[in-house]
Short mmCIF file of C-alpha atoms and ligand atoms in Angstrom, two decimals:
data_model
loop_
_atom_site.label_atom_id
_atom_site.label_comp_id
_atom_site.label_asym_id
_atom_site.label_seq_id
_atom_site.Cartn_x
_atom_site.Cartn_y
_atom_site.Cartn_z
CA UNK A 1 22.96 -11.85 22.33
CA UNK A 2 22.73 -13.51 18.98
CA UNK A 3 25.23 -13.97 16.12
CA UNK A 4 23.62 -12.49 12.97
CA UNK A 5 24.89 -12.62 9.40
CA UNK A 6 23.57 -9.91 7.03
CA UNK A 7 24.02 -10.36 3.28
CA UNK A 8 23.49 -7.56 0.80
CA UNK A 9 24.86 -4.75 -1.20
CA UNK A 10 26.71 -1.91 0.56
CA UNK A 11 25.92 1.34 -1.10
CA UNK A 12 27.22 4.87 -0.95
CA UNK A 13 24.41 7.31 -0.59
CA UNK A 14 24.99 10.82 -2.05
CA UNK A 15 22.32 13.21 -0.84
CA UNK A 16 21.47 16.77 -1.49
CA UNK A 17 22.02 18.94 1.63
CA UNK A 18 18.88 19.88 3.57
CA UNK A 19 15.84 20.12 1.41
CA UNK A 20 17.67 21.02 -1.75
CA UNK A 21 17.16 19.31 -5.09
CA UNK A 22 20.04 17.19 -6.53
CA UNK A 23 22.99 19.45 -7.47
CA UNK A 24 20.95 22.64 -6.74
CA UNK A 25 24.28 23.52 -5.14
CA UNK A 26 27.33 21.65 -6.45
CA UNK A 27 27.51 19.65 -3.19
CA UNK A 28 26.48 16.21 -1.92
CA UNK A 29 26.53 14.54 1.53
CA UNK A 30 27.96 11.00 1.61
CA UNK A 31 26.96 8.17 3.93
CA UNK A 32 26.91 4.42 3.86
CA UNK A 33 23.64 2.50 3.27
CA UNK A 34 22.13 -0.71 1.96
CA UNK A 35 19.06 -2.19 3.49
CA UNK A 36 20.76 -5.26 5.09
CA UNK A 37 23.62 -3.29 6.41
CA UNK A 38 21.19 -0.84 7.98
CA UNK A 39 19.58 -3.77 9.85
CA UNK A 40 22.98 -4.96 10.83
CA UNK A 41 24.07 -1.55 12.30
CA UNK A 42 20.90 -1.47 14.41
CA UNK A 43 21.38 -4.97 15.74
CA UNK A 44 24.97 -4.24 16.59
CA UNK A 45 23.73 -1.23 18.57
CA UNK A 46 21.33 -3.56 20.36
CA UNK A 47 24.32 -5.65 21.46
CA UNK A 48 24.47 -8.51 18.92
CA UNK A 49 27.38 -9.79 17.06
CA UNK A 50 26.83 -8.91 13.50
CA UNK A 51 28.87 -10.17 10.50
CA UNK A 52 28.35 -8.48 7.09
CA UNK A 53 28.70 -10.61 3.98
CA UNK A 54 29.08 -8.54 0.80
CA UNK A 55 31.32 -7.79 -2.13
CA UNK A 56 32.78 -4.29 -2.50
CA UNK A 57 35.15 -2.59 -4.98
CA UNK A 58 38.75 -3.12 -4.22
CA UNK A 59 39.39 0.60 -4.05
CA UNK A 60 39.36 3.57 -1.63
CA UNK A 61 35.51 3.65 -1.66
CA UNK A 62 35.19 -0.06 -0.82
CA UNK A 63 37.71 0.31 1.94
CA UNK A 64 35.88 3.29 3.40
CA UNK A 65 32.57 1.52 3.39
CA UNK A 66 33.97 -1.52 5.09
CA UNK A 67 35.69 0.74 7.62
CA UNK A 68 32.45 2.49 8.28
CA UNK A 69 30.73 -0.78 9.13
CA UNK A 70 33.56 -1.70 11.45
CA UNK A 71 33.20 1.72 13.17
CA UNK A 72 29.65 0.63 14.00
CA UNK A 73 30.79 -2.68 15.40
CA UNK A 74 30.23 -5.00 12.48
CA UNK A 75 32.57 -7.84 11.48
CA UNK A 76 33.67 -7.33 7.95
CA UNK A 77 35.78 -10.44 7.52
CA UNK A 78 33.09 -11.69 5.06
CA UNK A 79 33.22 -8.57 2.92
CA UNK A 80 35.07 -9.55 -0.31
CA UNK A 81 37.09 -6.96 -2.23
CA UNK A 82 37.24 -7.32 -5.94
CA UNK A 83 38.09 -5.08 -8.93
CA UNK A 84 35.03 -3.13 -9.93
CA UNK A 85 32.82 -0.33 -8.78
CA UNK A 86 30.66 0.51 -5.75
CA UNK A 87 26.90 0.88 -6.18
CA UNK A 88 25.59 4.45 -5.50
CA UNK A 89 22.40 5.98 -4.83
CA UNK A 90 21.46 9.58 -5.04
CA UNK A 91 18.74 11.10 -2.77
CA UNK A 92 16.99 14.32 -2.83
CA UNK A 93 14.90 14.48 0.34
CA UNK A 94 11.31 15.67 -0.19
CA UNK A 95 9.85 18.99 1.00
CA UNK A 96 6.30 20.14 1.17
CA UNK A 97 4.59 19.16 -2.11
CA UNK A 98 7.79 17.70 -3.63
CA UNK A 99 8.27 13.98 -2.95
CA UNK A 100 11.66 12.49 -2.21
CA UNK A 101 13.69 11.40 -5.20
CA UNK A 102 15.81 8.31 -5.20
CA UNK A 103 18.11 7.60 -8.19
CA UNK A 104 20.05 4.34 -8.35
CA UNK A 105 23.48 4.15 -9.94
CA UNK A 106 24.42 0.60 -9.16
CA UNK A 107 24.11 -1.46 -12.34
CA UNK A 108 27.26 -3.51 -12.83
CA UNK A 109 28.50 -2.87 -9.33
CA UNK A 110 31.07 -5.34 -7.81
CA UNK A 111 28.23 -6.77 -5.71
CA UNK A 112 25.84 -7.22 -8.66
CA UNK A 113 28.46 -8.90 -10.77
CA UNK A 114 29.78 -11.29 -8.16
CA UNK A 115 29.12 -14.92 -9.09
CA UNK A 116 26.58 -16.78 -7.00
CA UNK A 117 29.18 -19.28 -5.88
CA UNK A 118 31.61 -16.59 -4.73
CA UNK A 119 30.49 -17.06 -1.13
CA UNK A 120 31.40 -20.05 1.07
CA UNK A 121 28.08 -20.18 2.89
CA UNK A 122 28.87 -23.06 5.28
CA UNK A 123 31.98 -21.24 6.43
CA UNK A 124 30.32 -17.80 6.57
CA UNK A 125 27.36 -19.13 8.47
CA UNK A 126 29.34 -21.30 10.94
CA UNK A 127 28.31 -20.39 14.49
CA UNK A 128 25.52 -17.99 13.37
CA UNK A 129 22.07 -17.94 14.83
CA UNK A 130 20.38 -15.87 12.14
CA UNK A 131 20.86 -14.88 8.48
CA UNK A 132 19.16 -11.68 7.43
CA UNK A 133 18.31 -11.02 3.74
CA UNK A 134 16.09 -8.73 1.79
CA UNK A 135 14.32 -8.52 -1.57
CA UNK A 136 16.73 -5.88 -2.74
CA UNK A 137 19.53 -8.43 -3.34
CA UNK A 138 17.64 -10.75 -5.67
CA UNK A 139 16.25 -7.63 -7.54
CA UNK A 140 19.77 -6.83 -8.72
CA UNK A 141 20.17 -9.60 -11.37
CA UNK A 142 20.43 -13.40 -11.85
CA UNK A 143 23.76 -13.69 -9.97
CA UNK A 144 22.57 -11.98 -6.79
CA UNK A 145 19.22 -13.72 -6.95
CA UNK A 146 21.05 -17.10 -6.99
CA UNK A 147 23.47 -15.96 -4.28
CA UNK A 148 20.61 -14.99 -1.98
CA UNK A 149 18.83 -18.31 -2.61
CA UNK A 150 22.04 -20.24 -1.93
CA UNK A 151 22.55 -18.26 1.36
CA UNK A 152 18.96 -18.98 2.50
CA UNK A 153 19.22 -22.63 1.69
CA UNK A 154 22.57 -23.04 3.34
CA UNK A 155 21.21 -21.30 6.48
CA UNK A 156 18.23 -23.67 6.57
CA UNK A 157 20.48 -26.71 6.11
CA UNK A 158 22.71 -25.47 8.94
CA UNK A 159 19.78 -24.70 11.32
CA UNK A 160 20.42 -20.96 11.11
CA UNK A 161 17.14 -18.98 11.24
CA UNK A 162 16.36 -16.91 8.20
CA UNK A 163 14.80 -13.43 8.39
CA UNK A 164 13.69 -11.92 5.10
CA UNK A 165 12.43 -8.34 4.34
CA UNK A 166 10.36 -8.10 1.18
CA UNK A 167 11.79 -4.66 0.29
CA UNK A 168 10.08 -4.81 -3.20
CA UNK A 169 11.90 -2.44 -5.64
CA UNK A 170 9.96 -2.67 -8.93
CA UNK A 171 12.47 -0.45 -10.83
CA UNK A 172 15.39 -2.88 -10.02
CA UNK A 173 13.42 -5.91 -11.16
CA UNK A 174 12.20 -4.15 -14.38
CA UNK A 175 15.83 -3.30 -15.32
CA UNK A 176 16.60 -6.99 -16.09
CA UNK A 177 13.10 -8.29 -16.53
CA UNK A 178 13.57 -10.55 -13.46
CA UNK A 179 10.75 -12.83 -12.35
CA UNK A 180 10.10 -11.22 -9.03
CA UNK A 181 7.13 -13.37 -7.96
CA UNK A 182 8.99 -16.70 -8.48
CA UNK A 183 12.30 -15.59 -7.08
CA UNK A 184 10.84 -13.86 -3.97
CA UNK A 185 8.53 -16.88 -3.35
CA UNK A 186 11.61 -19.14 -3.38
CA UNK A 187 13.35 -16.92 -0.80
CA UNK A 188 10.26 -16.46 1.44
CA UNK A 189 9.95 -20.26 1.36
CA UNK A 190 13.18 -20.43 3.39
CA UNK A 191 12.18 -17.72 5.95
CA UNK A 192 11.36 -18.06 9.57
CA UNK A 193 10.50 -14.40 9.91
CA UNK A 194 9.12 -12.27 7.06
CA UNK A 195 8.79 -8.50 6.91
CA UNK A 196 6.15 -7.80 4.35
CA UNK A 197 2.68 -6.46 3.94
CA UNK A 198 -0.26 -7.14 1.80
CA UNK A 199 1.30 -5.42 -1.28
CA UNK A 200 4.37 -7.61 -1.03
CA UNK A 201 2.14 -10.71 -0.62
CA UNK A 202 0.06 -9.60 -3.68
CA UNK A 203 3.23 -9.45 -5.84
CA UNK A 204 4.43 -12.82 -4.57
CA UNK A 205 1.35 -14.88 -4.19
CA UNK A 206 -0.97 -12.94 -6.54
CA UNK A 207 -3.40 -12.56 -3.66
CA UNK A 208 -6.22 -10.05 -3.93
CA UNK A 209 -6.71 -8.48 -0.52
CA UNK A 210 -9.91 -6.93 0.67
CA UNK A 211 -10.31 -3.21 0.39
CA UNK A 212 -11.25 -3.41 4.04
CA UNK A 213 -9.36 -2.17 7.05
CA UNK A 214 -5.61 -2.13 6.71
CA UNK A 215 -5.32 -4.60 9.55
CA UNK A 216 -7.69 -7.00 7.82
CA UNK A 217 -5.61 -6.90 4.70
CA UNK A 218 -2.46 -7.67 6.71
CA UNK A 219 -4.23 -10.57 8.48
CA UNK A 220 -5.43 -11.97 5.18
CA UNK A 221 -1.90 -11.66 3.67
CA UNK A 222 -0.34 -13.27 6.69
CA UNK A 223 -2.75 -16.20 6.52
CA UNK A 224 -1.74 -16.71 2.81
CA UNK A 225 1.97 -16.42 3.73
CA UNK A 226 1.74 -19.04 6.48
CA UNK A 227 -0.05 -21.33 4.15
CA UNK A 228 2.47 -20.88 1.37
CA UNK A 229 5.67 -20.87 3.41
CA UNK A 230 6.22 -23.94 5.64
CA UNK A 231 9.01 -22.55 7.76
CA UNK A 232 7.49 -19.19 8.44
CA UNK A 233 6.76 -18.49 12.17
CA UNK A 234 6.32 -14.66 12.24
CA UNK A 235 5.30 -11.98 9.81
CA UNK A 236 5.54 -8.27 10.67
CA UNK A 237 4.86 -4.97 9.03
CA UNK A 238 4.11 -1.32 9.63
CA UNK A 239 0.92 0.42 8.71
CA UNK A 240 1.58 3.97 7.45
CA UNK A 241 -0.85 6.86 7.28
CA UNK A 242 0.79 9.71 5.49
CA UNK A 243 -0.03 13.17 6.86
CA UNK A 244 2.38 15.16 4.79
CA UNK A 245 6.02 15.04 3.70
CA UNK A 246 7.15 15.87 7.24
CA UNK A 247 4.85 13.73 9.21
CA UNK A 248 3.08 10.38 9.28
CA UNK A 249 1.50 7.95 11.59
CA UNK A 250 2.97 4.44 11.92
CA UNK A 251 1.44 1.36 13.60
CA UNK A 252 3.03 -2.08 13.85
CA UNK A 253 1.60 -5.59 13.37
CA UNK A 254 3.23 -8.88 14.30
CA UNK A 255 1.33 -12.06 13.31
CA UNK A 256 2.31 -15.55 14.52
CA UNK A 257 1.81 -18.83 12.72
CA UNK A 258 -1.02 -19.69 15.20
CA UNK A 259 -2.86 -16.47 13.92
CA UNK A 260 -2.22 -14.46 17.12
CA UNK A 261 -1.87 -10.82 16.20
CA UNK A 262 0.12 -8.38 18.35
CA UNK A 263 -0.48 -4.68 17.62
CA UNK A 264 1.62 -1.63 18.39
CA UNK A 265 -0.79 1.27 18.30
CA UNK A 266 -0.08 4.10 15.85
CA UNK A 267 2.60 6.73 16.76
CA UNK A 268 2.70 10.11 15.17
CA UNK A 269 6.11 10.63 13.66
CA UNK A 270 7.40 14.03 12.74
CA UNK A 271 8.80 16.30 11.80
CA UNK A 272 10.73 13.69 9.79
CA UNK A 273 14.46 14.30 9.66
CA UNK A 274 15.18 11.17 7.39
CA UNK A 275 12.82 8.34 6.82
CA UNK A 276 15.28 6.20 4.81
CA UNK A 277 16.06 3.07 6.73
CA UNK A 278 13.03 3.33 8.85
CA UNK A 279 11.82 -0.10 7.70
CA UNK A 280 15.27 -1.54 8.39
CA UNK A 281 15.28 -0.10 11.92
CA UNK A 282 11.80 -1.55 12.45
CA UNK A 283 12.96 -5.02 11.21
CA UNK A 284 15.93 -4.88 13.49
CA UNK A 285 13.81 -3.87 16.50
CA UNK A 286 11.44 -6.89 15.86
CA UNK A 287 14.30 -9.25 15.40
CA UNK A 288 15.78 -8.09 18.62
CA UNK A 289 12.62 -8.76 20.50
CA UNK A 290 12.26 -12.22 18.89
CA UNK A 291 15.96 -13.01 19.72
CA UNK A 292 15.28 -11.96 23.32
CA UNK A 293 12.22 -14.08 23.44
CA UNK A 294 10.04 -11.08 24.45
CA UNK A 295 6.29 -11.39 24.29
CA UNK A 296 4.92 -10.48 20.82
CA UNK A 297 3.28 -7.29 22.20
CA UNK A 298 6.55 -6.06 23.58
CA UNK A 299 8.45 -7.12 20.49
CA UNK A 300 6.25 -5.26 18.10
CA UNK A 301 6.14 -2.13 20.28
CA UNK A 302 9.93 -2.10 20.47
CA UNK A 303 10.15 -2.66 16.72
CA UNK A 304 7.79 0.22 16.00
CA UNK A 305 9.54 2.59 18.40
CA UNK A 306 12.90 1.65 16.78
CA UNK A 307 11.45 2.34 13.32
CA UNK A 308 9.97 5.62 14.46
CA UNK A 309 13.33 6.82 16.17
CA UNK A 310 15.11 6.30 12.87
CA UNK A 311 13.00 9.06 11.35
CA UNK A 312 14.79 11.41 13.66
CA UNK A 313 18.29 10.37 12.73
CA UNK A 314 19.94 11.55 9.51
CA UNK A 315 21.53 9.00 7.22
CA UNK A 316 20.65 5.38 6.40
CA UNK A 317 21.83 3.96 9.77
CA UNK A 318 19.84 4.11 12.95
CA UNK A 319 22.25 4.63 15.74
CA UNK A 320 19.60 4.33 18.45
CA UNK A 321 20.44 2.16 21.48
CA UNK A 322 18.12 -0.25 23.15
CA UNK A 323 17.73 2.17 26.05
CA UNK A 324 16.86 5.01 23.64
CA UNK A 325 14.22 2.95 21.94
CA UNK A 326 12.77 1.84 25.27
CA UNK A 327 12.68 5.38 26.51
CA UNK A 328 10.57 6.31 23.45
CA UNK A 329 8.33 3.40 24.08
CA UNK A 330 7.72 4.45 27.64
CA UNK A 331 7.71 8.20 27.23
CA UNK A 332 4.68 8.47 25.03
CA UNK A 333 6.44 11.33 23.35
CA UNK A 334 4.32 10.47 20.30
CA UNK A 335 0.59 10.92 20.42
CA UNK A 336 -0.89 7.41 20.63
CA UNK A 337 -3.88 7.24 18.23
CA UNK A 338 -5.79 4.22 17.01
O1 KDG B 1 16.03 0.59 3.29
C1 KDG B 1 16.98 1.56 2.91
C2 KDG B 1 17.38 1.29 1.50
O2 KDG B 1 16.38 1.55 0.58
C3 KDG B 1 18.67 2.06 1.14
O3 KDG B 1 19.70 1.74 2.01
C4 KDG B 1 19.00 1.82 -0.28
O4 KDG B 1 19.49 -0.62 -0.10
C5 KDG B 1 18.86 0.37 -0.70
C6 KDG B 1 17.96 0.08 -1.77
O5 KDG B 1 18.29 -0.80 -2.51
O6 KDG B 1 16.95 0.72 -1.91
#
């Protein structure tokens, strides 16, 4: 197993019960989320040692969030507690013609306000094999953008592999007029593994990708990414075909620096219980395969099955074990369509 450090904001998620709109009834369900923590929880389930690095509010909410991560096997010694507030997000799951609604309430959170030099990266990364980051962290403001870049650079300097999930969130960047292309390019330039599709690459590299087959667009984006980012060895993404709010088809693609493309054929996913965190579960599954040294085909099939399985688990975290993911891969419970 590997030692993985995840750096990012820990959020409380407040969601309307069932298919209700927000506060349709005066009741909300609470769980813990945050893209990087979601990846960490999956990796811990798959047997890795995962340390979370973050900053939370020094109050009962911050305590509860750190405790929840520990309950799922994460090491929280690197979670700083400072006076301030927790970031929140509100969710109203979609239903039929009504799309899901996500409302962030995280401006000025303890994490967003933490100074870039608040983290002792050489110490936090000592003994680690991987550092996982995502594009959510630099989208929160200049402090967190600098912190993410410092983390990635320290990892490179220490020989710790860097995994980066593009996770482009336009509304967060717009809130402070952040220069997403430049900042994301800087981070991707440190990455060994990149989770991103042609849309992310379009934002970062300004590429125009052919209106051809989805797979061709991913291939073109990957070629651009490998040309732009010297350390990059793997790029992975899912290809999603929406059916309706309850159901979609997901395929997976993993491209290597040598141009080899491994495909996981599309799986039909639905009825969807909760799709939030599906991308994080996919990233964790692919990382697990890369850590294990599996062949690219097995790695991407495992990642895709892990991402699909998350859609059947309520909350942000995927609690699926390796055996459960493998059972899904083998069982062909989903229709396999090309
Ligand atoms: O990938 C899941 C995330 O979207 C969720 O946990 C909230 O971190 C979050 C974000 O910034 O969107």
